[in-house]
Tab-separated table of C-alpha atoms and ligand atoms in Angstrom:
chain	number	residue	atom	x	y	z
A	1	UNK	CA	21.281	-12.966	16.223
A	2	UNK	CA	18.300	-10.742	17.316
A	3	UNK	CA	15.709	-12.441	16.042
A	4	UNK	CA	14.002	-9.042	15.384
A	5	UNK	CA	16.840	-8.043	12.972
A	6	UNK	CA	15.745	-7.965	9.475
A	7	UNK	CA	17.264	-9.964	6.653
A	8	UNK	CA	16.215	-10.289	3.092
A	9	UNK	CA	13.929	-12.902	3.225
A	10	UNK	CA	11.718	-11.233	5.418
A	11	UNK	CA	11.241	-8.943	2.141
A	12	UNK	CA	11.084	-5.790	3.278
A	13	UNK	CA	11.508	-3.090	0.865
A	14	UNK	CA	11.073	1.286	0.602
A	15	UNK	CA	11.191	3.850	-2.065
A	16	UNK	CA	14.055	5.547	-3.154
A	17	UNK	CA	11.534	8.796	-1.961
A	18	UNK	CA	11.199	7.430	1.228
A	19	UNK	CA	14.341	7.192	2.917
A	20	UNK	CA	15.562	10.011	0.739
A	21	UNK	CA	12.670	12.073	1.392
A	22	UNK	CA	14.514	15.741	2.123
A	23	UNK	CA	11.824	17.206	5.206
A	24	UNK	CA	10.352	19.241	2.951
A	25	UNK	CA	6.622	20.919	3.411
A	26	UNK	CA	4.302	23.364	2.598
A	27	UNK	CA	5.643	25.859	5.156
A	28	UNK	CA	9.397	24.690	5.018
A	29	UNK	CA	12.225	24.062	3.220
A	30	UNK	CA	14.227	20.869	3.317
A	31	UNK	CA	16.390	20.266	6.217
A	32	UNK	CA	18.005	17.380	5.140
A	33	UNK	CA	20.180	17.195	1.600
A	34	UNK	CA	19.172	14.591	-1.034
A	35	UNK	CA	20.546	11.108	-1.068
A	36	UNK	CA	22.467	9.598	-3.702
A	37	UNK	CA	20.277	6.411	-4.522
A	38	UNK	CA	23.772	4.216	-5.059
A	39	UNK	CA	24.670	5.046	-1.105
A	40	UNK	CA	20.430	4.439	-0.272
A	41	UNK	CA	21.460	1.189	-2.072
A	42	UNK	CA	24.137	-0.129	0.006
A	43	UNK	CA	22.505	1.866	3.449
A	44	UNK	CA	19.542	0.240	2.921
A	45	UNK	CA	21.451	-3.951	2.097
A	46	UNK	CA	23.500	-3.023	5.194
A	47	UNK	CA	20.433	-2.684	7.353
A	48	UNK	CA	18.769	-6.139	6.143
A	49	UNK	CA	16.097	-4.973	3.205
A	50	UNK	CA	14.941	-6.829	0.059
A	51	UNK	CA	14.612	-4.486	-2.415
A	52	UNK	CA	14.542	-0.405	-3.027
A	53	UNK	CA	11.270	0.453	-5.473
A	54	UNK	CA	11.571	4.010	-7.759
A	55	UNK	CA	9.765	6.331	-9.090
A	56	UNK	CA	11.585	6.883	-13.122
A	57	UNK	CA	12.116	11.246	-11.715
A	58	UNK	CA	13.807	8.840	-8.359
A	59	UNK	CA	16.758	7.789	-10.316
A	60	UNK	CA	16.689	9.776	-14.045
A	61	UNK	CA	15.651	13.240	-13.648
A	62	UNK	CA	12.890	14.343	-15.962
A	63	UNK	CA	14.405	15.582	-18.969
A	64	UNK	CA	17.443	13.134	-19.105
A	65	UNK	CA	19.257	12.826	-22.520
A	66	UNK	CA	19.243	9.118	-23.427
A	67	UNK	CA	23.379	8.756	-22.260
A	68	UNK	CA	22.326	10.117	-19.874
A	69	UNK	CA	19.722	8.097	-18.433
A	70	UNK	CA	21.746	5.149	-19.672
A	71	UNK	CA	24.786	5.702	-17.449
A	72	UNK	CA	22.362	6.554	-14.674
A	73	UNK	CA	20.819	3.279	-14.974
A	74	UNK	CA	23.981	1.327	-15.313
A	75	UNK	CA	25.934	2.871	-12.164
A	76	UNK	CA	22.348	2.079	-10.250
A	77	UNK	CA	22.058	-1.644	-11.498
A	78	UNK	CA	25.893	-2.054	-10.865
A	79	UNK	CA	25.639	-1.083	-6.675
A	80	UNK	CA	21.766	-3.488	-6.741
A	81	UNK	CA	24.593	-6.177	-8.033
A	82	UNK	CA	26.937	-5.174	-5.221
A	83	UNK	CA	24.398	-4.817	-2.522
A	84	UNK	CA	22.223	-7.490	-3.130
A	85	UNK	CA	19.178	-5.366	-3.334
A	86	UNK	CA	16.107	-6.042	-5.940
A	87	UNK	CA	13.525	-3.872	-7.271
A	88	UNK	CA	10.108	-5.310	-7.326
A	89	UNK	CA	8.284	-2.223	-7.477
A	90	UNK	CA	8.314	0.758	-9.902
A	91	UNK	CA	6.055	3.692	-10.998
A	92	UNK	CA	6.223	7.181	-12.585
A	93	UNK	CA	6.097	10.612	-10.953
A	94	UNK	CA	3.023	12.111	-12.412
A	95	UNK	CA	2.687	14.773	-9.755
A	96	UNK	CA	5.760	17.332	-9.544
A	97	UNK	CA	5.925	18.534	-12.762
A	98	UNK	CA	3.733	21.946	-13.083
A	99	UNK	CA	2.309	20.292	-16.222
A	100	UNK	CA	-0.079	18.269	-14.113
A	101	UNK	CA	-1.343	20.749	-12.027
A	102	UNK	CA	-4.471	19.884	-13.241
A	103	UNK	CA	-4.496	15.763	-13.684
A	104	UNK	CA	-2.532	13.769	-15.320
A	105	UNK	CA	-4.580	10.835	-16.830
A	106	UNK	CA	-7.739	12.721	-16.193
A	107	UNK	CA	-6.261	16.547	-17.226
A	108	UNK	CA	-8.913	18.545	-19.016
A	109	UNK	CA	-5.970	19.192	-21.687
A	110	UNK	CA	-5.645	15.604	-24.053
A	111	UNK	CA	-1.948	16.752	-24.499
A	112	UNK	CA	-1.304	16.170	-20.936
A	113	UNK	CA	-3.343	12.991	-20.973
A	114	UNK	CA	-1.483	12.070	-24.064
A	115	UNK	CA	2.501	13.174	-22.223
A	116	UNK	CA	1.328	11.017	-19.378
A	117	UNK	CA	0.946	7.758	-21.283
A	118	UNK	CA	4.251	8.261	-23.019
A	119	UNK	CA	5.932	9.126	-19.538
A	120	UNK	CA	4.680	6.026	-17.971
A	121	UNK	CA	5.178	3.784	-20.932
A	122	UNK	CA	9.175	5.032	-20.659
A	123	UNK	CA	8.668	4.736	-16.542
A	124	UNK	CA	7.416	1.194	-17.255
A	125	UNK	CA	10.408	0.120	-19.520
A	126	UNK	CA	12.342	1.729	-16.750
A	127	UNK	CA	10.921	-0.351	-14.155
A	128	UNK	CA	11.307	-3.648	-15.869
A	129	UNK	CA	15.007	-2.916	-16.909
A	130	UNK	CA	15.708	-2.770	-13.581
A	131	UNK	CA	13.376	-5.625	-12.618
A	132	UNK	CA	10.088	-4.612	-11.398
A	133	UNK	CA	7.026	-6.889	-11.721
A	134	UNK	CA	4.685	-4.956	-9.906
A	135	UNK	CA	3.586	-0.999	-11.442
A	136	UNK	CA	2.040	1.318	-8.954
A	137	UNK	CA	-0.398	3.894	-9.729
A	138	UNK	CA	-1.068	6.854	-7.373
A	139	UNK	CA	-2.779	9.560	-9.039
A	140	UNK	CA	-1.500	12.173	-7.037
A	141	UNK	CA	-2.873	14.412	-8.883
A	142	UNK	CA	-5.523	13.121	-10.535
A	143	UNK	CA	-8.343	15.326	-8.501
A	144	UNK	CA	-10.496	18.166	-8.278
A	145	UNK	CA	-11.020	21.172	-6.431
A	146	UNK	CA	-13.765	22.508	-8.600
A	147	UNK	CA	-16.715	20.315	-10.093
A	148	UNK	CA	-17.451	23.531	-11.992
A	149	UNK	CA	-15.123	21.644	-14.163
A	150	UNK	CA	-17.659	19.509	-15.212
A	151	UNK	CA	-15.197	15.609	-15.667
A	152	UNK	CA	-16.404	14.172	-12.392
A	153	UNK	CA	-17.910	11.357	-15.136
A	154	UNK	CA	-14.863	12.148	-17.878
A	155	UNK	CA	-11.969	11.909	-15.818
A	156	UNK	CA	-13.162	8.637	-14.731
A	157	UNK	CA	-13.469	7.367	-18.309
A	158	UNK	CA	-9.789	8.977	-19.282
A	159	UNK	CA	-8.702	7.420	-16.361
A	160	UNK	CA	-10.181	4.035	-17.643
A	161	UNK	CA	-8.914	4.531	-21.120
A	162	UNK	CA	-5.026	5.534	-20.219
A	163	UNK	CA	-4.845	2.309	-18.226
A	164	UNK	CA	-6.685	0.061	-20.647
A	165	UNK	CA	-3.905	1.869	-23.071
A	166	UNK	CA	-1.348	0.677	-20.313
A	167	UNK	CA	-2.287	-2.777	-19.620
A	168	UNK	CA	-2.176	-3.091	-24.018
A	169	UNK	CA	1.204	-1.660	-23.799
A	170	UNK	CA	2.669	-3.532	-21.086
A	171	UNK	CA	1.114	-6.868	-22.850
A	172	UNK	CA	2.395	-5.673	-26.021
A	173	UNK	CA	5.976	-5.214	-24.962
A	174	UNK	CA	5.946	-9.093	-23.341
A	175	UNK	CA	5.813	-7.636	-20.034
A	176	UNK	CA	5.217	-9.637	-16.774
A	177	UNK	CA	3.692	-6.569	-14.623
A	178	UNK	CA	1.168	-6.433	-12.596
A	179	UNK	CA	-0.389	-3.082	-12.386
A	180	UNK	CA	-1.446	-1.834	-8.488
A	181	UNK	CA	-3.749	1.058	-8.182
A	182	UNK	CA	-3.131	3.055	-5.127
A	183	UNK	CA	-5.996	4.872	-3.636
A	184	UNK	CA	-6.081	8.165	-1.249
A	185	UNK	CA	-8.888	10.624	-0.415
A	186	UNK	CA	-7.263	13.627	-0.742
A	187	UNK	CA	-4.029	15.902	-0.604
A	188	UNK	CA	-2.283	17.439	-2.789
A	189	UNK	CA	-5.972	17.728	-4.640
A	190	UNK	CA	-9.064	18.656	-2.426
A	191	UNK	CA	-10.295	15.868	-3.606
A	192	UNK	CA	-9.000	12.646	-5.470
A	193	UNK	CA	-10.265	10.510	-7.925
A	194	UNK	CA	-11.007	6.939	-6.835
A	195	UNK	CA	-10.331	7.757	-3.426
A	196	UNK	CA	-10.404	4.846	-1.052
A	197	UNK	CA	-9.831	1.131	-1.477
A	198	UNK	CA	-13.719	0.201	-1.859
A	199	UNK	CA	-13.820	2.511	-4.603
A	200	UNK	CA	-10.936	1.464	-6.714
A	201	UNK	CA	-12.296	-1.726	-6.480
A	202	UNK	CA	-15.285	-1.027	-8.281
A	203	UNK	CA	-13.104	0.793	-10.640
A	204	UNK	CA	-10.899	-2.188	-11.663
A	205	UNK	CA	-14.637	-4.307	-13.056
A	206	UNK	CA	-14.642	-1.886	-15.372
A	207	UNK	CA	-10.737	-2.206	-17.124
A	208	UNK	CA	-10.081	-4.096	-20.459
A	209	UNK	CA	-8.004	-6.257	-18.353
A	210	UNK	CA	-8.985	-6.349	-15.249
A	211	UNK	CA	-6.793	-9.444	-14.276
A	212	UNK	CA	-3.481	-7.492	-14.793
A	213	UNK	CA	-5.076	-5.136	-11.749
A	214	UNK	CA	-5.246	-4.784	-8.094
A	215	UNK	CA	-4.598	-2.426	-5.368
A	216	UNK	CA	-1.860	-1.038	-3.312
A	217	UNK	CA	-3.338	0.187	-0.566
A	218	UNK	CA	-1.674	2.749	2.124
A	219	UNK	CA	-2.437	2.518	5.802
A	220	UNK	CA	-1.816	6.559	6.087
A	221	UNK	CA	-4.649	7.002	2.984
A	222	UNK	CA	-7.566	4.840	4.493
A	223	UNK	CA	-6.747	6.836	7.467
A	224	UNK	CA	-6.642	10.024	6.187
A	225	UNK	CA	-10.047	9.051	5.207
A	226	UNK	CA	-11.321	8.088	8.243
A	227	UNK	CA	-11.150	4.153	7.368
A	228	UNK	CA	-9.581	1.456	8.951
A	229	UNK	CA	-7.148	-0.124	7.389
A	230	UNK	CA	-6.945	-3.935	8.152
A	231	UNK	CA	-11.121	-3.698	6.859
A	232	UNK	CA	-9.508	-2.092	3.513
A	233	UNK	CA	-7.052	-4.651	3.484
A	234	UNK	CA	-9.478	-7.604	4.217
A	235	UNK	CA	-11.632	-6.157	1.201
A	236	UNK	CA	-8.768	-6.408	-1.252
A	237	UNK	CA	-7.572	-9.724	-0.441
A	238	UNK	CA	-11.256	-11.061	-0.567
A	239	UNK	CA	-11.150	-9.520	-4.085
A	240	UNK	CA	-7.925	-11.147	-4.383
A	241	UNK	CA	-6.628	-8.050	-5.347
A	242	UNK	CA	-3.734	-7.063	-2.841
A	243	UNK	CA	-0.926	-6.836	-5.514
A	244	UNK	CA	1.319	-4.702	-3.077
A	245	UNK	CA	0.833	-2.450	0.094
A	246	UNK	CA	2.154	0.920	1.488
A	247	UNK	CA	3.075	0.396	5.323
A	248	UNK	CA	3.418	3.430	7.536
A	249	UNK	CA	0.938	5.304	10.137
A	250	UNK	CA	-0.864	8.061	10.464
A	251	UNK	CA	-3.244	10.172	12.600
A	252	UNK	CA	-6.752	10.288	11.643
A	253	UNK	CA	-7.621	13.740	10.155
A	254	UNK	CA	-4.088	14.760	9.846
A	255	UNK	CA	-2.196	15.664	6.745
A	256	UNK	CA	-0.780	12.943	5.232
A	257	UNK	CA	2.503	12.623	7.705
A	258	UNK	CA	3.868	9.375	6.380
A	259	UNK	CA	5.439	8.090	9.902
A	260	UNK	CA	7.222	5.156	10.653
A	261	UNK	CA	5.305	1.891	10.446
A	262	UNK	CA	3.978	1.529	14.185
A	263	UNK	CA	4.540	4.854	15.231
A	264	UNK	CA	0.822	5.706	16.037
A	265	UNK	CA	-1.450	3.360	15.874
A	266	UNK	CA	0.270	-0.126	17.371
A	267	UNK	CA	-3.329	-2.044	17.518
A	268	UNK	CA	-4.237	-1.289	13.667
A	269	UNK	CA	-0.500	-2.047	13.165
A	270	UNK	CA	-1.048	-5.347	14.333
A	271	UNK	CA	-3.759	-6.725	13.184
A	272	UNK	CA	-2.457	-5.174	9.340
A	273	UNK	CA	0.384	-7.709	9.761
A	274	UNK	CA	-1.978	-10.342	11.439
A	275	UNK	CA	-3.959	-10.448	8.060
A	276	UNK	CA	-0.402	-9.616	5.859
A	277	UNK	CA	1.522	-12.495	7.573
A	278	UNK	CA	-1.042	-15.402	6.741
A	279	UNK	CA	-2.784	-13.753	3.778
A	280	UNK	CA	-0.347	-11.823	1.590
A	281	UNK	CA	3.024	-13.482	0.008
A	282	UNK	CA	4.451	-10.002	-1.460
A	283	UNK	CA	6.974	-7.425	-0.510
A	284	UNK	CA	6.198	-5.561	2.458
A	285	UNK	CA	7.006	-2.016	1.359
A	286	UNK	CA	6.987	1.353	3.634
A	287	UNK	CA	5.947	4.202	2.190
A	288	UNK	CA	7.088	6.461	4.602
A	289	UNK	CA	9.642	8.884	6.016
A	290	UNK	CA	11.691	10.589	8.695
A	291	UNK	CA	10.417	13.274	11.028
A	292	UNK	CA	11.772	16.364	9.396
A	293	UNK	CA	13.270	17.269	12.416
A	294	UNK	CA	15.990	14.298	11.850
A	295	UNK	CA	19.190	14.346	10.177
A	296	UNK	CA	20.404	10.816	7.991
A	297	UNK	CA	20.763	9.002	11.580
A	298	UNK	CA	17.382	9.608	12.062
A	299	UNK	CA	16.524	8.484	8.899
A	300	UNK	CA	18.342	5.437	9.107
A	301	UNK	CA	17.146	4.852	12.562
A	302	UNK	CA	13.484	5.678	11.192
A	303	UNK	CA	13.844	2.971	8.703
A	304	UNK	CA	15.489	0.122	11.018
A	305	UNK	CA	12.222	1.070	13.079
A	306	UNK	CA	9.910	0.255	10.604
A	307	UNK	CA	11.133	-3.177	9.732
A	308	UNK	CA	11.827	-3.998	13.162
A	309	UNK	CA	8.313	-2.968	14.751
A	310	UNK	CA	7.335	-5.273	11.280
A	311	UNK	CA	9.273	-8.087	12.358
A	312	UNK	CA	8.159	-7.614	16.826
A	313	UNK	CA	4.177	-7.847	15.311
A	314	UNK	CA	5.079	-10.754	13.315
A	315	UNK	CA	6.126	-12.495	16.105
A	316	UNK	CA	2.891	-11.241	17.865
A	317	UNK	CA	1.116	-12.709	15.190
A	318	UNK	CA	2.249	-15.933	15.743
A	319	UNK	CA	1.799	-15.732	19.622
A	320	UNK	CA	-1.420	-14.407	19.050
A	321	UNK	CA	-2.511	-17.807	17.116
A	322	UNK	CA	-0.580	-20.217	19.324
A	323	UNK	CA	-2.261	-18.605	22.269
A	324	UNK	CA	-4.934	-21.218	24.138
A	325	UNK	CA	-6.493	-18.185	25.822
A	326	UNK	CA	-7.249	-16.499	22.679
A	327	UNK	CA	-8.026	-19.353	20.409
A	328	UNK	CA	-10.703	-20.575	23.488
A	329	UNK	CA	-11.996	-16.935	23.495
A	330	UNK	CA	-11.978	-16.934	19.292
A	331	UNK	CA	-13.928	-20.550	19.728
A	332	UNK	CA	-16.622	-19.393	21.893
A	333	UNK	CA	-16.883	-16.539	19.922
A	334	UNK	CA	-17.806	-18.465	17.050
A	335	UNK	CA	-21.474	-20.044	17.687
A	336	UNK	CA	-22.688	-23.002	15.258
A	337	UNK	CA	-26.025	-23.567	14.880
A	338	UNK	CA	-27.132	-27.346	15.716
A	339	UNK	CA	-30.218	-26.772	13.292
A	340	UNK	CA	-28.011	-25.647	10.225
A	341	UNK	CA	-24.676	-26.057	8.589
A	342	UNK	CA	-23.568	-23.044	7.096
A	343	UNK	CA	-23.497	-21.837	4.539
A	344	UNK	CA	-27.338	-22.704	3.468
A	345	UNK	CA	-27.722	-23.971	0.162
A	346	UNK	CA	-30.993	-22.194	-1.238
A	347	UNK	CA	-33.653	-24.587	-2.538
A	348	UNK	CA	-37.383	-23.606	-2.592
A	349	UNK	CA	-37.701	-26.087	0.434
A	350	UNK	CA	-35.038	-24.886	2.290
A	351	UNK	CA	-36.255	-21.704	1.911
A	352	UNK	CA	-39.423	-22.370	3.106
A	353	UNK	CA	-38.088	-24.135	6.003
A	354	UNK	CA	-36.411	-21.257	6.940
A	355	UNK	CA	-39.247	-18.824	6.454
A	356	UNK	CA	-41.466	-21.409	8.959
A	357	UNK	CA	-39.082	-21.674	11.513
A	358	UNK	CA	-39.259	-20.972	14.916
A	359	UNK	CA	-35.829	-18.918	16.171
A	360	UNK	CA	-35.623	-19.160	20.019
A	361	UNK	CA	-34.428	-15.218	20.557
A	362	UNK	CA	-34.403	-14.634	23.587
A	363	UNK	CA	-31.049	-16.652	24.559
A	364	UNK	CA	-29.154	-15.365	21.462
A	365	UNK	CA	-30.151	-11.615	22.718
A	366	UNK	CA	-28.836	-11.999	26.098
A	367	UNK	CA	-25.489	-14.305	24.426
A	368	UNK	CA	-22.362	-12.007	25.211
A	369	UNK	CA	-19.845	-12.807	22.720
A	370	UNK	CA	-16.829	-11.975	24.834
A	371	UNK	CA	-15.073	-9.250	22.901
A	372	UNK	CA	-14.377	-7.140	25.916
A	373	UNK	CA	-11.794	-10.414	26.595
A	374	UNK	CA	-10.503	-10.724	23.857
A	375	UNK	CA	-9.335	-7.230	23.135
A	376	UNK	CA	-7.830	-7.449	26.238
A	377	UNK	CA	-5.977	-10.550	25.810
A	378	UNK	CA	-4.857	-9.262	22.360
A	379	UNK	CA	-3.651	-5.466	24.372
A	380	UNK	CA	-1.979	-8.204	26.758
A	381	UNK	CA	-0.495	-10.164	24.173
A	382	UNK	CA	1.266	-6.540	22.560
A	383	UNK	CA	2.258	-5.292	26.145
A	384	UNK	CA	4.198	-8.173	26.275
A	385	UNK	CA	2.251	-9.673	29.751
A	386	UNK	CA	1.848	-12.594	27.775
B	1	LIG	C1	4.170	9.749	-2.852
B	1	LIG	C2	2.884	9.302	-2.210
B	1	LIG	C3	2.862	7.847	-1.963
B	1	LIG	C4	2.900	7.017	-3.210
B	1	LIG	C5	4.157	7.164	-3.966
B	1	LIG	C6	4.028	6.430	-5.270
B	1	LIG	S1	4.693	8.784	-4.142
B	1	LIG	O1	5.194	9.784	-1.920
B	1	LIG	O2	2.722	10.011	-0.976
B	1	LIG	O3	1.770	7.462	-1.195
B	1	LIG	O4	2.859	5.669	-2.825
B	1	LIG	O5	3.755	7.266	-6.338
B	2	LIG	MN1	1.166	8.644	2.000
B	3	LIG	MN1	2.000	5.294	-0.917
């Protein structure tokens, strides 16, 4: 078999919104028709993925009677059973609905704060029905375009208190969820709330329970905001926080376009599944979606893409650590110092010692650390010269 061909233990998963995401934007209508999410089911087994993650408007529309929702949810769970497909993932559409133009968590209007709980706490016992142990949370719109508003400080605190109210539901209910806050700097609002990895971060000291959080982070939304994403990634895994992650790519300053995993920026691509590969043991999910300009070939040829530019850096990964070239050049980079282990264990002696002594300079000014080589082994190593 092509070793590049995904299979289910490679873990791959996307969003029901993802592959059936219709082409639509803000100056056109769709161009392709919806997909029903029993046929994204089987598409998406027959092409090697995991698992197929939801928002609750994904599968039951908004609005639902309970039948309803109930036959939904069985004709869904029978073709996971047929297809082999799990969903690790879940999360609620607080975003299309007019009724959050304004927030949803951190609306102005308690009511809409309030209908936001309840929708997520019904999202949630969607999600685990079907099997979900992870619970994203992008606040798509939970923004600003005017501080004449006056919440910059309450929204924060709402935002606080509907997730501390969260965390005691999902405990309450003997759930085994993890909760993943998804950061992004801007778009649909001019500007978000908790908009970058670093800042969500800081956000999760603050919960009730800040154990039960962590981040999803998107490669497009570090992007968008000028970031780089394996640095955002290396942050949450140092906080041991990377509960999920949203693969894709993007061009800096753009919109937020959502393309195929690879499709832009190979180098960033690479070094994402560098740190993913020996750092990160969960579902590797794309958040992302076909051109508009393609019809459902495209879109299944967008999605084989993504896993199987996944699966090529993978391998990279690897070659990249088994490399003697590289590891010589990663040695050398690497300078001990013979007067020192690292790191230095403060005592007032030490510390003194250090104060008094005499650095020789000059030499460590001059010392070229051969980074010019190394990039250019790695750009070697991804051109496939060696
Ligand atoms: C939406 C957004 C994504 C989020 C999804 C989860 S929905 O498509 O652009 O980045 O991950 O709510
Ligand atoms: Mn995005
Ligand atoms: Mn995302």
């Amino acid at each position: 078999m092509d070793p590049y061909t995904p299979t289910p233990a490679d873990r791959f998963t996307f969003g029901l919104w993802t592959v059936g995401n219709v082409g639509r934007d803000p100056f056109g209508e769709p161009t392709r028709p919806p997909l029903d999410p029993t046929h994204t089911v089987a598409k998406l087994a027959e092409l090697g993925a995991y698992g197929v993650n939801l928002h609750d408007a994904d599968l039951v529309p908004d609005g639902s009677s309970a039948s309803e929702r109930d036959r939904i949810v069985a004709r869904f769970k029978r073709a996971l059973d047929d297809h082999g497909l799990v969903v690790p993932m879940a999360t609620t559409n607080l975003f299309t609905d007019p009724v959050f133009k304004d927030g949803a968590f951190t609306s102005a209007d308690a009511r809409v704060r309030h209908y936001a709980i309840a929708k997520t706490m019904r999202a949630m016992d969607l999600g685990v029905e079907l099997g979900a142990r992870t619970y994203v949370f992008w606040g798509g719109r939970e923004g600003a375009e005017v501080d004449g508003g006056d919440k910059l400080l309450d929204a924060l605190a709402w935002y606080r208190d509907a997730l501390d109210y969260l965390s005691d539901y999902a405990r309450g209910q003997g759930y085994d969820l993890r909760f993943a806050l998804e950061p992004k700097p801007n778009e649909p609002r001019g500007h978000a709330f908790l908009p970058t990895v670093g800042s969500a971060l800081g956000f999760i000291a603050t919960l009730q329970h800040p154990e039960m959080v962590g981040l999803n982070p998107e490669l497009a939304h570090e992007t968008m905001a000028g970031l780089s994403f394996p640095h955002a990634i290396a942050a949450a895994i140092d906080a041991g926080k990377l509960f999920h992650v949203d693969l894709n790519d993007q061009i800096m300053g753009r919109f937020d376009q959502d393309l195929r995993f690879g499709a832009e920026n190979l180098k960033t691509a690479f070094f994402t599944v560098l740190l993913l590969e020996e750092h990160y043991d969960g579902p590797r999910h794309f958040d992302a979606h076909a051109l508009r300009t393609e019809d459902e070939d495209g879109v299944w040829a967008f999605a084989a893409g993504c896993m199987r530019t996944y699966k090529m850096l993978a391998e990279k990964a690897r070659r990249f650590r088994a490399d003697p070239e590289i590891a010589e050049a990663l040695a050398a980079y690497r300078a001990d110092d013979p007067d020192g282990a690292w790191p230095p264990r403060y005592t007032a002696e030490h510390a003194a010692a250090l104060k008094a002594r005499a650095f020789e300079l000059e030499p460590l000014r001059r010392r070229g650390p051969g980074l010019e080589r190394l990039d250019q082994l790695t750009v070697e190593l991804l051109l496939g010269v060696r």
